[in-house]
XYZ file of C-alpha atoms in Angstrom:
718
model
C -18.484 116.691 -127.516
C -22.569 116.329 -128.946
C -24.192 114.727 -125.818
C -26.109 111.629 -128.194
C -30.171 110.874 -127.041
C -31.063 107.520 -126.858
C -32.801 107.161 -130.535
C -28.840 108.745 -131.722
C -26.708 105.912 -130.277
C -25.860 102.584 -131.815
C -23.900 99.524 -130.046
C -21.588 97.283 -132.355
C -19.226 94.205 -130.957
C -16.667 93.776 -133.340
C -16.299 90.082 -133.496
C -14.361 87.105 -135.048
C -11.848 84.382 -135.175
C -8.283 84.829 -134.785
C -6.499 86.955 -137.063
C -10.125 87.777 -138.956
C -8.415 91.259 -139.266
C -11.062 92.699 -136.564
C -7.795 95.335 -134.818
C -7.321 96.752 -138.612
C -10.564 96.747 -139.332
C -11.348 99.246 -136.196
C -8.098 100.867 -137.550
C -9.911 101.841 -140.350
C -12.936 102.695 -139.244
C -11.656 105.139 -136.864
C -9.902 106.467 -139.710
C -12.616 106.907 -141.732
C -14.961 108.958 -139.527
C -11.562 111.343 -138.745
C -11.121 110.035 -135.286
C -7.904 108.855 -135.786
C -5.405 110.811 -138.509
C -3.419 107.965 -139.706
C -4.085 104.369 -139.656
C -1.590 101.857 -137.295
C -0.559 98.546 -138.095
C -1.038 95.013 -135.944
C 3.221 94.934 -137.366
C 4.041 98.250 -135.786
C 1.939 97.656 -132.412
C 0.404 101.136 -133.012
C -3.042 100.916 -133.261
C -5.867 102.075 -131.347
C -7.344 98.672 -130.030
C -4.133 96.808 -129.407
C -2.074 99.097 -126.603
C -1.782 97.192 -123.426
C 2.314 96.016 -123.262
C 1.040 91.860 -123.011
C -0.555 92.445 -126.692
C 2.220 94.592 -127.783
C 3.656 91.675 -126.843
C 1.731 88.861 -128.235
C 0.892 90.555 -131.489
C -2.960 89.961 -131.177
C -6.147 91.390 -129.204
C -5.973 90.320 -125.396
C -8.625 92.351 -124.250
C -12.036 94.300 -125.641
C -11.076 97.771 -126.816
C -14.000 100.287 -126.406
C -14.235 103.159 -129.253
C -16.429 105.103 -130.778
C -17.492 107.083 -134.026
C -19.306 110.038 -134.810
C -20.947 109.385 -138.318
C -23.652 110.682 -139.873
C -24.588 112.403 -136.866
C -25.257 109.960 -135.361
C -22.813 107.795 -132.392
C -21.629 104.289 -133.261
C -20.223 102.556 -129.629
C -17.792 99.982 -130.848
C -16.484 97.052 -128.903
C -13.192 95.667 -130.842
C -13.074 92.012 -129.188
C -9.964 89.317 -129.140
C -10.383 86.806 -131.458
C -8.662 83.860 -130.097
C -11.470 81.469 -128.346
C -9.516 81.792 -124.532
C -10.657 85.152 -124.172
C -14.195 84.652 -125.073
C -15.092 86.401 -121.981
C -14.679 89.868 -123.831
C -16.920 89.207 -126.493
C -20.005 87.596 -124.392
C -19.234 90.560 -122.505
C -19.420 92.913 -125.152
C -22.612 90.896 -126.709
C -24.439 91.319 -123.623
C -23.617 95.382 -123.607
C -24.242 96.336 -127.240
C -26.902 95.601 -129.620
C -25.539 94.500 -132.925
C -22.854 92.244 -133.687
C -20.300 92.836 -136.829
C -18.865 89.000 -137.316
C -15.754 89.641 -139.690
C -15.066 86.526 -141.989
C -11.391 85.789 -143.222
C -12.392 85.275 -146.518
C -9.086 83.313 -146.889
C -9.597 80.610 -144.249
C -14.184 81.288 -144.123
C -16.179 80.081 -141.339
C -13.709 78.642 -138.533
C -14.624 77.144 -134.900
C -14.278 80.593 -133.418
C -17.308 82.064 -135.773
C -19.357 79.247 -134.980
C -18.759 79.833 -131.349
C -19.079 83.447 -131.651
C -22.357 83.345 -133.517
C -23.991 80.585 -131.510
C -23.522 83.146 -128.418
C -25.250 85.942 -130.303
C -27.809 83.394 -131.053
C -28.464 82.763 -127.182
C -28.565 86.464 -126.808
C -31.102 87.133 -129.392
C -28.483 89.858 -131.298
C -28.575 91.002 -134.457
C -25.763 89.724 -137.121
C -24.240 92.127 -140.188
C -21.594 89.770 -141.932
C -17.839 91.655 -143.585
C -15.875 89.476 -145.401
C -12.294 90.856 -144.716
C -9.006 90.348 -146.964
C -10.378 89.710 -150.203
C -7.468 90.977 -151.185
C -5.322 87.392 -149.993
C -3.710 85.514 -151.717
C -6.348 82.115 -150.883
C -9.609 84.544 -150.813
C -12.343 82.624 -152.335
C -15.847 84.861 -151.887
C -17.997 82.093 -153.664
C -16.681 78.881 -151.547
C -17.043 80.742 -148.235
C -20.832 82.206 -148.872
C -21.321 79.007 -149.563
C -19.703 77.579 -146.711
C -21.791 80.424 -144.730
C -25.134 79.445 -146.027
C -24.354 75.842 -144.848
C -23.514 77.031 -141.551
C -26.222 80.100 -140.521
C -28.446 79.439 -143.067
C -30.901 80.710 -146.154
C -30.790 84.141 -143.560
C -27.547 85.049 -145.435
C -27.755 87.833 -147.544
C -25.019 89.338 -149.793
C -25.612 93.163 -150.196
C -22.096 93.464 -152.202
C -19.873 90.939 -154.272
C -16.361 91.258 -155.003
C -15.977 91.524 -159.028
C -12.779 89.063 -158.354
C -11.208 88.190 -155.278
C -7.594 87.440 -154.270
C -4.775 89.743 -154.635
C -6.658 91.455 -157.861
C -9.265 92.935 -155.708
C -10.155 95.997 -156.512
C -13.736 96.521 -156.854
C -17.240 95.470 -155.683
C -20.968 95.213 -156.482
C -23.186 97.132 -154.199
C -27.013 95.309 -154.962
C -28.618 97.165 -152.373
C -27.237 100.716 -153.763
C -27.045 98.896 -157.376
C -24.175 101.038 -157.504
C -20.349 99.734 -158.535
C -17.803 100.619 -155.978
C -14.075 100.552 -156.921
C -10.423 101.900 -155.691
C -6.971 103.037 -156.823
C -3.836 100.277 -155.235
C -3.960 102.407 -152.231
C -8.098 102.055 -151.722
C -8.923 104.801 -149.702
C -12.131 106.957 -151.604
C -13.946 104.527 -154.339
C -15.570 105.820 -157.541
C -18.609 105.278 -157.683
C -19.770 104.141 -161.123
C -22.920 102.184 -162.898
C -22.576 98.156 -162.819
C -20.752 96.871 -166.000
C -23.285 94.980 -168.130
C -21.251 91.940 -167.532
C -22.056 92.151 -163.827
C -25.526 93.570 -164.909
C -27.810 90.047 -164.892
C -25.719 88.728 -161.349
C -26.297 92.340 -159.589
C -29.993 92.567 -160.688
C -30.492 88.610 -159.244
C -28.890 89.265 -156.047
C -30.821 92.549 -156.043
C -34.190 90.824 -155.827
C -32.668 88.059 -153.070
C -32.067 91.357 -150.974
C -35.560 92.921 -151.621
C -37.250 89.732 -150.719
C -35.528 89.388 -147.226
C -36.389 93.053 -146.653
C -39.458 92.993 -147.518
C -40.175 89.673 -145.696
C -40.197 91.404 -142.202
C -43.641 94.380 -143.034
C -46.293 93.451 -144.775
C -47.314 97.038 -146.088
C -43.871 96.185 -147.944
C -44.447 92.355 -148.686
C -47.596 93.678 -150.505
C -46.234 96.655 -152.650
C -43.405 93.661 -153.721
C -46.061 92.039 -154.994
C -47.742 94.704 -156.429
C -44.514 97.142 -157.923
C -41.995 94.057 -157.843
C -39.350 96.324 -156.148
C -39.110 98.892 -153.663
C -37.003 102.329 -153.081
C -33.417 102.287 -151.125
C -35.203 103.507 -148.277
C -38.224 100.858 -147.754
C -35.567 98.199 -148.675
C -33.051 100.137 -145.507
C -36.577 99.914 -143.731
C -37.329 96.142 -144.297
C -33.716 95.241 -143.901
C -33.441 97.150 -140.041
C -36.776 95.244 -139.317
C -34.890 92.018 -140.359
C -31.799 92.471 -138.422
C -33.773 93.049 -135.231
C -35.859 89.781 -135.554
C -32.577 88.009 -136.836
C -34.711 86.986 -140.130
C -31.747 88.481 -142.060
C -27.562 88.622 -141.821
C -26.293 90.977 -144.395
C -23.000 90.297 -146.062
C -20.634 93.378 -146.492
C -17.314 93.014 -148.739
C -14.173 94.734 -147.419
C -10.406 95.015 -147.089
C -9.620 96.555 -144.090
C -5.826 96.724 -145.157
C -6.262 98.802 -147.814
C -9.219 100.537 -146.475
C -11.733 99.445 -149.374
C -15.559 99.029 -148.567
C -14.833 100.481 -144.621
C -16.613 103.458 -145.298
C -19.538 101.983 -147.104
C -20.088 99.638 -144.151
C -19.841 102.148 -141.719
C -22.783 104.090 -143.905
C -24.816 100.989 -143.233
C -23.719 100.812 -139.796
C -25.159 104.448 -139.194
C -28.679 104.001 -141.784
C -29.651 100.659 -141.167
C -29.353 99.021 -137.712
C -31.040 99.123 -135.053
C -30.800 102.721 -132.320
C -30.671 101.493 -128.823
C -34.037 102.268 -128.256
C -35.453 100.229 -130.837
C -34.097 97.057 -129.198
C -35.283 94.439 -126.050
C -35.140 96.100 -123.715
C -32.489 94.507 -120.979
C -34.290 92.749 -117.658
C -33.074 93.534 -113.649
C -32.454 91.006 -111.415
C -36.439 92.014 -110.515
C -37.289 90.558 -113.688
C -38.082 93.765 -114.877
C -37.461 95.015 -118.578
C -35.551 98.988 -118.038
C -36.477 101.060 -120.735
C -33.143 103.440 -121.487
C -35.452 106.158 -120.969
C -33.259 109.626 -120.527
C -35.865 110.840 -118.055
C -35.722 107.607 -115.609
C -34.146 106.977 -112.947
C -30.522 106.943 -112.922
C -28.825 103.217 -113.334
C -25.057 102.479 -114.880
C -24.150 99.097 -115.079
C -20.200 98.611 -114.827
C -19.170 95.944 -117.647
C -15.605 96.306 -117.735
C -12.771 96.854 -115.756
C -9.003 98.049 -116.601
C -5.811 99.156 -114.966
C -3.662 101.345 -116.935
C -0.439 102.830 -116.953
C -0.077 106.432 -114.699
C -4.005 106.444 -114.915
C -5.236 103.252 -112.557
C -8.627 101.444 -112.728
C -10.566 102.342 -115.370
C -13.901 101.605 -115.214
C -16.457 101.297 -118.055
C -20.330 101.755 -117.590
C -23.140 101.259 -120.096
C -25.958 103.550 -118.644
C -29.258 101.642 -118.279
C -31.892 104.213 -117.328
C -31.788 107.918 -116.778
C -28.827 110.689 -117.590
C -25.783 110.627 -115.988
C -23.920 114.015 -115.001
C -20.825 114.462 -114.187
C -20.402 115.626 -110.484
C -23.392 112.738 -109.510
C -23.494 111.377 -106.325
C -24.639 107.490 -107.072
C -25.130 104.548 -104.771
C -22.874 100.970 -105.431
C -25.993 98.811 -104.991
C -23.732 95.662 -104.854
C -21.136 96.814 -102.705
C -23.493 99.430 -100.350
C -21.350 102.320 -101.079
C -21.231 106.257 -102.490
C -19.433 107.113 -105.299
C -18.999 110.271 -107.026
C -18.655 110.592 -110.877
C -15.893 113.235 -110.839
C -14.990 113.001 -114.981
C -17.166 111.254 -117.246
C -15.213 110.106 -120.437
C -16.219 108.809 -123.917
C -13.261 107.128 -124.896
C -11.561 105.796 -127.842
C -8.684 103.004 -126.791
C -6.071 104.930 -124.212
C -7.386 108.361 -126.099
C -10.568 109.957 -123.785
C -12.456 112.563 -124.516
C -14.242 114.181 -121.626
C -18.094 115.303 -121.422
C -20.925 116.975 -118.910
C -23.384 114.363 -119.349
C -24.126 110.741 -120.587
C -27.652 109.161 -121.836
C -29.794 106.080 -121.890
C -28.782 103.627 -123.651
C -25.203 104.806 -123.911
C -21.244 103.811 -122.814
C -18.459 105.800 -120.913
C -15.939 105.662 -118.806
C -14.668 107.081 -114.926
C -11.619 107.309 -113.475
C -10.402 106.236 -109.655
C -13.684 105.478 -108.637
C -13.187 104.030 -104.893
C -15.140 101.235 -104.844
C -16.650 99.802 -108.295
C -16.194 96.106 -109.239
C -17.454 94.699 -112.772
C -20.697 93.780 -112.219
C -22.046 96.524 -110.293
C -24.601 98.316 -110.728
C -24.653 102.375 -109.528
C -27.487 104.422 -109.164
C -29.490 107.308 -107.921
C -30.353 107.565 -104.332
C -33.978 105.604 -103.878
C -33.195 103.521 -107.134
C -33.404 99.765 -106.236
C -32.752 98.709 -109.783
C -30.239 96.126 -109.940
C -28.293 93.987 -113.213
C -26.668 90.737 -113.598
C -27.244 89.429 -116.944
C -24.107 88.355 -118.559
C -23.083 84.993 -117.983
C -19.568 83.296 -118.692
C -18.310 79.837 -119.763
C -17.363 77.087 -117.297
C -13.047 77.439 -117.304
C -11.350 74.855 -119.681
C -7.636 74.955 -118.427
C -6.641 75.111 -114.277
C -3.226 75.596 -113.013
C -1.714 75.464 -109.084
C -0.129 78.660 -108.866
C 2.724 79.942 -106.183
C 5.237 83.071 -105.900
C 8.694 81.907 -106.182
C 9.180 83.816 -103.083
C 6.610 82.934 -100.373
C 6.888 86.901 -99.179
C 5.087 87.631 -102.009
C 1.646 85.134 -101.089
C -0.378 87.663 -99.888
C 0.088 90.618 -103.056
C 0.102 87.718 -105.368
C -3.597 86.986 -103.900
C -4.621 91.027 -104.043
C -2.931 91.118 -107.800
C -5.036 87.926 -108.401
C -8.452 88.984 -107.427
C -7.759 92.429 -108.723
C -7.452 90.509 -112.356
C -10.180 88.411 -112.069
C -12.609 91.861 -111.729
C -10.598 92.579 -114.993
C -11.690 89.640 -116.364
C -14.464 87.078 -114.827
C -13.215 84.033 -116.794
C -10.235 84.360 -114.919
C -11.013 82.475 -111.925
C -9.111 81.941 -108.574
C -9.919 79.319 -105.796
C -8.116 78.492 -102.394
C -8.435 74.604 -102.351
C -8.191 74.256 -98.519
C -8.534 70.402 -99.982
C -5.653 70.688 -102.562
C -3.718 72.600 -100.445
C -3.117 74.787 -103.833
C -3.901 78.264 -105.228
C -6.153 77.451 -108.088
C -6.428 79.335 -111.330
C -8.547 78.632 -113.936
C -8.722 80.378 -117.626
C -10.702 79.125 -121.121
C -7.440 77.523 -122.352
C -3.626 77.483 -121.963
C -2.582 80.671 -123.874
C -5.239 82.748 -121.133
C -3.548 81.786 -118.414
C 0.255 82.559 -120.137
C -1.157 85.894 -120.077
C -2.173 86.550 -116.935
C 1.835 84.941 -115.833
C 2.965 87.478 -118.325
C 1.047 90.556 -116.628
C 2.009 88.915 -113.147
C 5.918 88.740 -114.161
C 6.213 91.286 -116.583
C 3.832 93.970 -114.733
C 3.994 93.284 -111.457
C 7.621 92.412 -111.158
C 6.564 89.130 -109.353
C 7.819 85.809 -109.999
C 5.610 83.053 -110.086
C 5.693 79.700 -110.828
C 2.637 77.080 -112.487
C 2.102 73.060 -111.475
C -0.450 70.979 -112.831
C -3.378 71.097 -110.211
C -3.423 67.998 -108.255
C -7.213 65.970 -108.506
C -10.034 66.064 -106.019
C -10.038 62.407 -105.272
C -12.851 60.932 -103.320
C -12.345 57.849 -101.465
C -15.530 55.197 -100.672
C -15.942 51.825 -99.451
C -17.897 49.078 -101.605
C -18.761 46.867 -98.928
C -19.593 46.544 -95.738
C -16.541 45.794 -92.754
C -16.213 46.009 -88.563
C -13.893 47.237 -86.250
C -12.950 48.420 -82.877
C -10.394 50.234 -81.502
C -9.937 51.229 -77.656
C -7.123 54.044 -77.029
C -5.856 54.207 -73.857
C -3.337 56.654 -71.993
C -2.344 56.514 -68.469
C -0.298 58.869 -67.022
C 0.830 61.235 -64.209
C -2.759 62.380 -63.912
C -6.657 61.555 -65.287
C -6.032 59.506 -67.763
C -7.498 58.710 -71.176
C -9.840 56.047 -72.196
C -11.941 55.143 -74.721
C -13.481 51.825 -76.260
C -15.630 52.162 -79.992
C -17.143 48.766 -81.991
C -18.507 50.052 -85.177
C -19.900 48.812 -88.397
C -19.352 50.488 -92.062
C -21.392 50.085 -94.841
C -21.779 51.927 -98.480
C -24.504 54.494 -98.706
C -26.816 54.930 -100.881
C -30.396 57.527 -101.381
C -33.476 55.502 -99.601
C -31.696 52.438 -98.406
C -33.121 50.593 -95.047
C -32.226 50.815 -91.626
C -29.980 48.601 -90.533
C -30.926 44.993 -89.405
C -28.262 42.593 -88.536
C -24.726 41.747 -89.864
C -22.837 38.605 -90.274
C -18.613 38.558 -90.169
C -17.025 36.021 -89.210
C -20.003 33.838 -88.835
C -20.869 35.919 -86.110
C -23.980 38.537 -86.042
C -24.517 41.291 -85.015
C -27.588 42.500 -84.486
C -28.882 46.447 -85.036
C -31.133 48.113 -82.677
C -31.235 52.120 -83.829
C -31.760 54.436 -81.531
C -31.193 57.803 -83.695
C -29.644 58.548 -86.763
C -27.493 61.264 -87.788
C -26.970 62.231 -91.838
C -24.671 64.966 -92.143
C -24.383 66.904 -96.130
C -20.730 66.461 -96.927
C -19.444 69.983 -98.289
C -17.575 68.366 -100.907
C -20.548 66.152 -102.064
C -21.923 62.824 -100.319
C -22.701 61.933 -97.054
C -22.294 60.356 -94.000
C -24.909 58.342 -91.743
C -24.250 57.865 -88.250
C -26.866 55.293 -86.571
C -26.497 55.275 -82.787
C -27.134 51.763 -82.238
C -25.682 51.608 -78.778
C -27.436 49.315 -76.082
C -27.679 49.047 -72.447
C -25.821 52.380 -71.210
C -22.222 50.527 -72.949
C -21.391 54.171 -73.955
C -22.939 57.618 -72.767
C -24.831 59.576 -75.194
C -22.646 62.773 -74.447
C -20.156 60.817 -76.197
C -21.406 60.206 -79.442
C -20.516 63.469 -80.494
C -17.139 63.303 -80.070
C -16.881 59.947 -81.869
C -19.065 61.758 -85.014
C -16.189 64.063 -84.747
C -13.566 61.424 -85.026
C -15.145 59.876 -88.096
C -15.481 63.268 -89.647
C -11.641 63.464 -89.208
C -11.156 60.215 -91.581
C -13.981 61.700 -93.976
C -11.487 65.035 -94.375
C -8.539 62.727 -94.757
C -9.509 59.096 -95.623
C -7.359 56.306 -95.370
C -6.194 55.583 -98.740
C -5.166 58.615 -100.741
C -5.813 61.665 -97.819
C -8.530 62.737 -100.170
C -12.594 63.194 -98.705
C -14.579 59.836 -98.188
C -17.946 60.398 -99.209
C -21.066 57.931 -98.797
C -20.554 56.075 -95.859
C -22.940 55.033 -93.566
C -21.264 53.673 -89.662
C -23.124 52.010 -86.679
C -21.504 52.467 -83.383
C -23.023 49.573 -81.641
C -21.108 48.991 -78.747
C -18.072 50.282 -76.364
C -16.453 50.479 -73.291
C -15.962 53.418 -70.872
C -14.265 54.286 -67.620
C -15.730 55.908 -64.986
C -12.659 58.661 -64.184
C -11.003 58.615 -67.540
C -13.054 58.576 -70.220
C -13.549 61.953 -72.262
C -14.451 63.485 -75.676
C -10.777 63.248 -76.990
C -10.488 59.419 -75.964
C -13.879 59.029 -77.833
C -13.322 61.247 -80.579
C -9.527 59.440 -81.502
C -11.172 55.956 -80.877
C -13.774 56.753 -83.529
C -11.479 58.153 -85.945
C -8.655 55.020 -85.689
C -11.712 52.136 -85.608
C -13.151 53.889 -88.571
C -9.913 54.096 -90.407
C -9.084 50.247 -89.464
C -12.942 49.667 -90.486
C -12.474 51.206 -94.243
C -9.131 49.572 -95.339
C -11.556 46.079 -94.843
C -14.604 47.569 -96.292
C -13.150 46.683 -100.647
C -12.123 50.840 -100.060
C -11.627 52.449 -103.659
C -11.001 55.463 -105.151
C -13.305 57.826 -106.768
C -12.067 60.694 -109.643
C -14.227 63.631 -111.291
C -15.743 62.357 -114.778
C -16.347 65.324 -116.808
C -18.626 65.845 -119.713
C -16.275 66.775 -122.735
C -18.045 68.429 -126.065
C -15.357 69.113 -129.010
C -15.992 70.852 -132.047
C -13.978 70.220 -135.122
C -13.521 70.385 -138.687
C -14.408 66.652 -140.258
C -10.910 66.323 -141.676
C -9.767 65.816 -138.360
C -11.798 64.052 -136.617
C -9.723 60.699 -136.510
C -7.100 62.869 -135.172
C -8.929 63.569 -132.568
C -11.434 60.296 -131.423
C -7.493 58.886 -130.964
C -6.283 61.549 -128.617
C -9.615 61.473 -126.331
C -9.637 57.834 -126.828
C -6.032 57.706 -125.234
C -7.108 60.007 -122.430
C -9.511 57.344 -121.420
C -12.108 59.302 -123.011
C -15.719 57.204 -123.119
C -17.367 58.432 -126.481
C -20.944 59.482 -125.900
C -22.034 60.340 -129.601
C -20.731 61.862 -132.561
C -22.975 64.506 -134.611
C -22.527 66.722 -137.548
C -23.416 70.787 -136.354
C -23.176 73.216 -139.720
C -20.123 71.678 -141.311
C -18.593 70.664 -138.288
C -18.521 67.364 -136.128
C -19.416 67.409 -132.469
C -18.096 64.684 -130.643
C -19.151 64.063 -126.849
C -17.786 62.189 -124.360
C -16.973 61.419 -120.640
C -13.597 61.905 -119.603
C -11.855 62.177 -116.586
C -10.398 65.401 -115.213
C -6.891 64.336 -115.113
C -6.569 63.720 -118.410
C -7.717 66.818 -119.509
C -4.776 68.739 -117.692
C -3.645 69.763 -121.073
C -6.287 69.394 -123.405
C -6.541 72.622 -124.574
C -2.754 72.883 -125.803
C -2.886 69.251 -127.345
C -6.225 70.233 -129.337
C -4.965 73.190 -130.152
C -1.737 70.800 -131.955
C -3.838 68.157 -133.233
C -6.084 70.672 -135.628
C -3.883 73.701 -136.271
C -6.016 75.667 -133.125
C -9.345 74.465 -135.380
C -11.525 72.838 -133.087
C -12.751 74.355 -129.518
C -14.069 72.060 -126.981
C -16.478 72.706 -123.362
C -16.415 70.794 -120.575
C -18.547 70.596 -117.451
C -18.238 68.411 -113.965
C -20.409 65.403 -114.297
C -20.097 62.759 -111.478
C -17.291 60.948 -109.788
C -16.467 57.596 -110.951
C -14.270 54.766 -110.017
C -11.144 54.687 -110.818
C -9.509 51.402 -113.057
C -7.767 49.204 -110.810
C -3.887 49.651 -112.219
C -4.557 53.583 -111.799
C -5.640 52.902 -108.070
C -2.149 51.241 -107.405
C -0.459 54.052 -109.026
C -1.900 56.801 -106.755
C -1.830 54.696 -103.381
C 1.741 54.316 -104.528
C 2.552 57.667 -105.167
C 0.688 58.525 -101.722
C 2.607 56.372 -99.769
C 5.990 57.450 -101.354
C 4.701 61.151 -100.752
C 4.122 59.603 -96.673
C 7.010 58.646 -96.490
C 9.054 61.681 -98.002
C 7.065 63.859 -95.114
């Protein structure tokens, strides 16, 4: 296979909503450039892209697939991404390592929430966008209506390069207003007939051609002057103007295709090969030191691992983008993240499962290697002496959580290893061993995302597992001051145990004044603070301990033991066993014994005194509240609002955003456990949401009563 230089390589992400036809379009692209001799179908489970068992089981993409096309003496590296919002991590990865996004729009359903989400991600990353209007031969296809939606959603930068003579089952011809030709096909698609534009379409074609010329000319002063002077541009000049417009994101060209019948695919690929920017023309990536790294084939070798998969009969396959230099087979590189040495024994260009061996790969290109000993997704591999490191891919917060455990406890260690490996394959699967909840929590982007993980563990790894709703990380605190004392006394044959602690607790807030005096049952307690400890709790909030002992009632050497006793109860609150937070404790009196007092005695006395005081200090349970944003079609707004209000949500605001309604709300985490599934059911999969931790707030009284009863019942069982 030819070694392509940086100025001959184009990296493209194939994106779109679930069901828009990306996998079918990828097959048509591979067929058109001769990589495959026969097009597979999703229904027959024989496509290049969807080759993993779980994808064949579910019938649509779960993982991104890397493939290449040698076309017009150029190399197009394409990453076909899953359309489901649950697998958004693949699309985010692909957009970060490619230079142009092709967003496939189903002309039967138009701009969907998934389309909006992908476009927003591309916008954040400053990536050029080309739209491919697919399924124009579908029963409900309506090109003009969808074009209107696209202009409303994405603005006037959306510019037609083509339009169909008719959309729907009769679709068999389109007008290309860049080339000013008509393309038409027979019933089976394939090679088009190219002819002059019919008289009855000329006026419309000329009008759209003029709009396209103006959009192209806007990106170059020389072209703009020529357009004003002559009123037109040559085909090459238009291409140059469109390329510059793509780089600056001032133009979003729209193409017409029927991927299933291979209509318009080759013409779109010609545009990708001739017009979209090369790697060398795009903004340079930034390393962790903030330096721009040029894709220079003669620079120091640096590769970024953006994807890892485990494939049957092969093992681990690592996918790289060469950021700088030229990588050769047999090169020894340093993994700067893990400080280990790796030999690139084999280099491949890949098309799904098809791997083509290559001797070297230059900056800007995408390749794969197998059976590397210590490479993980997100690692940078450099030649010796090169200190470049990359960390530019940022993933969204998880939206769906489940507690996971094996049905057979003997499989626990093996399950932990599998989960770690699967996180490396898909970083949006996260795993936490929660000491607080005493559960292993797996998180993902939705119910189907985690169901896929479960299917793979049970079918590929042969480990039976079960999911459960995770416990909620409640917090306990107090609302008023309270006093308590506790004497710990234990006498046995030898040395005894004795310790007595008197303390006052109260709610803590930042900036509160030092304690002065308190009154309980008409008795005043004066405080004389000798020293103060402020403990930042790892779960949030603070414990502040004031030593107010006078007259040596408790020796200073026992204060640390009392603090340990307080922390025992902060780690396991008296109400529900949850972490406690934001409490100030004043230790003001006590007693000790010259022989029997020791650290354990004062630790137990401090713990029990704190527990007694806590229960009398207006104890309250706090629950985690999340900021939730829902993007939904206007016709589903009422249903979504009703459902949120049923989840104890506080609606913070509503706004319209490019054809969709956005609802902002604060919702307790407890109520979000199954929201991903519920929202999909309510809106037919047409809505999406994000959630982010906001704060801890007091739970309502009725909810607190239920939690207390549930904890008491649990304690009795244990």
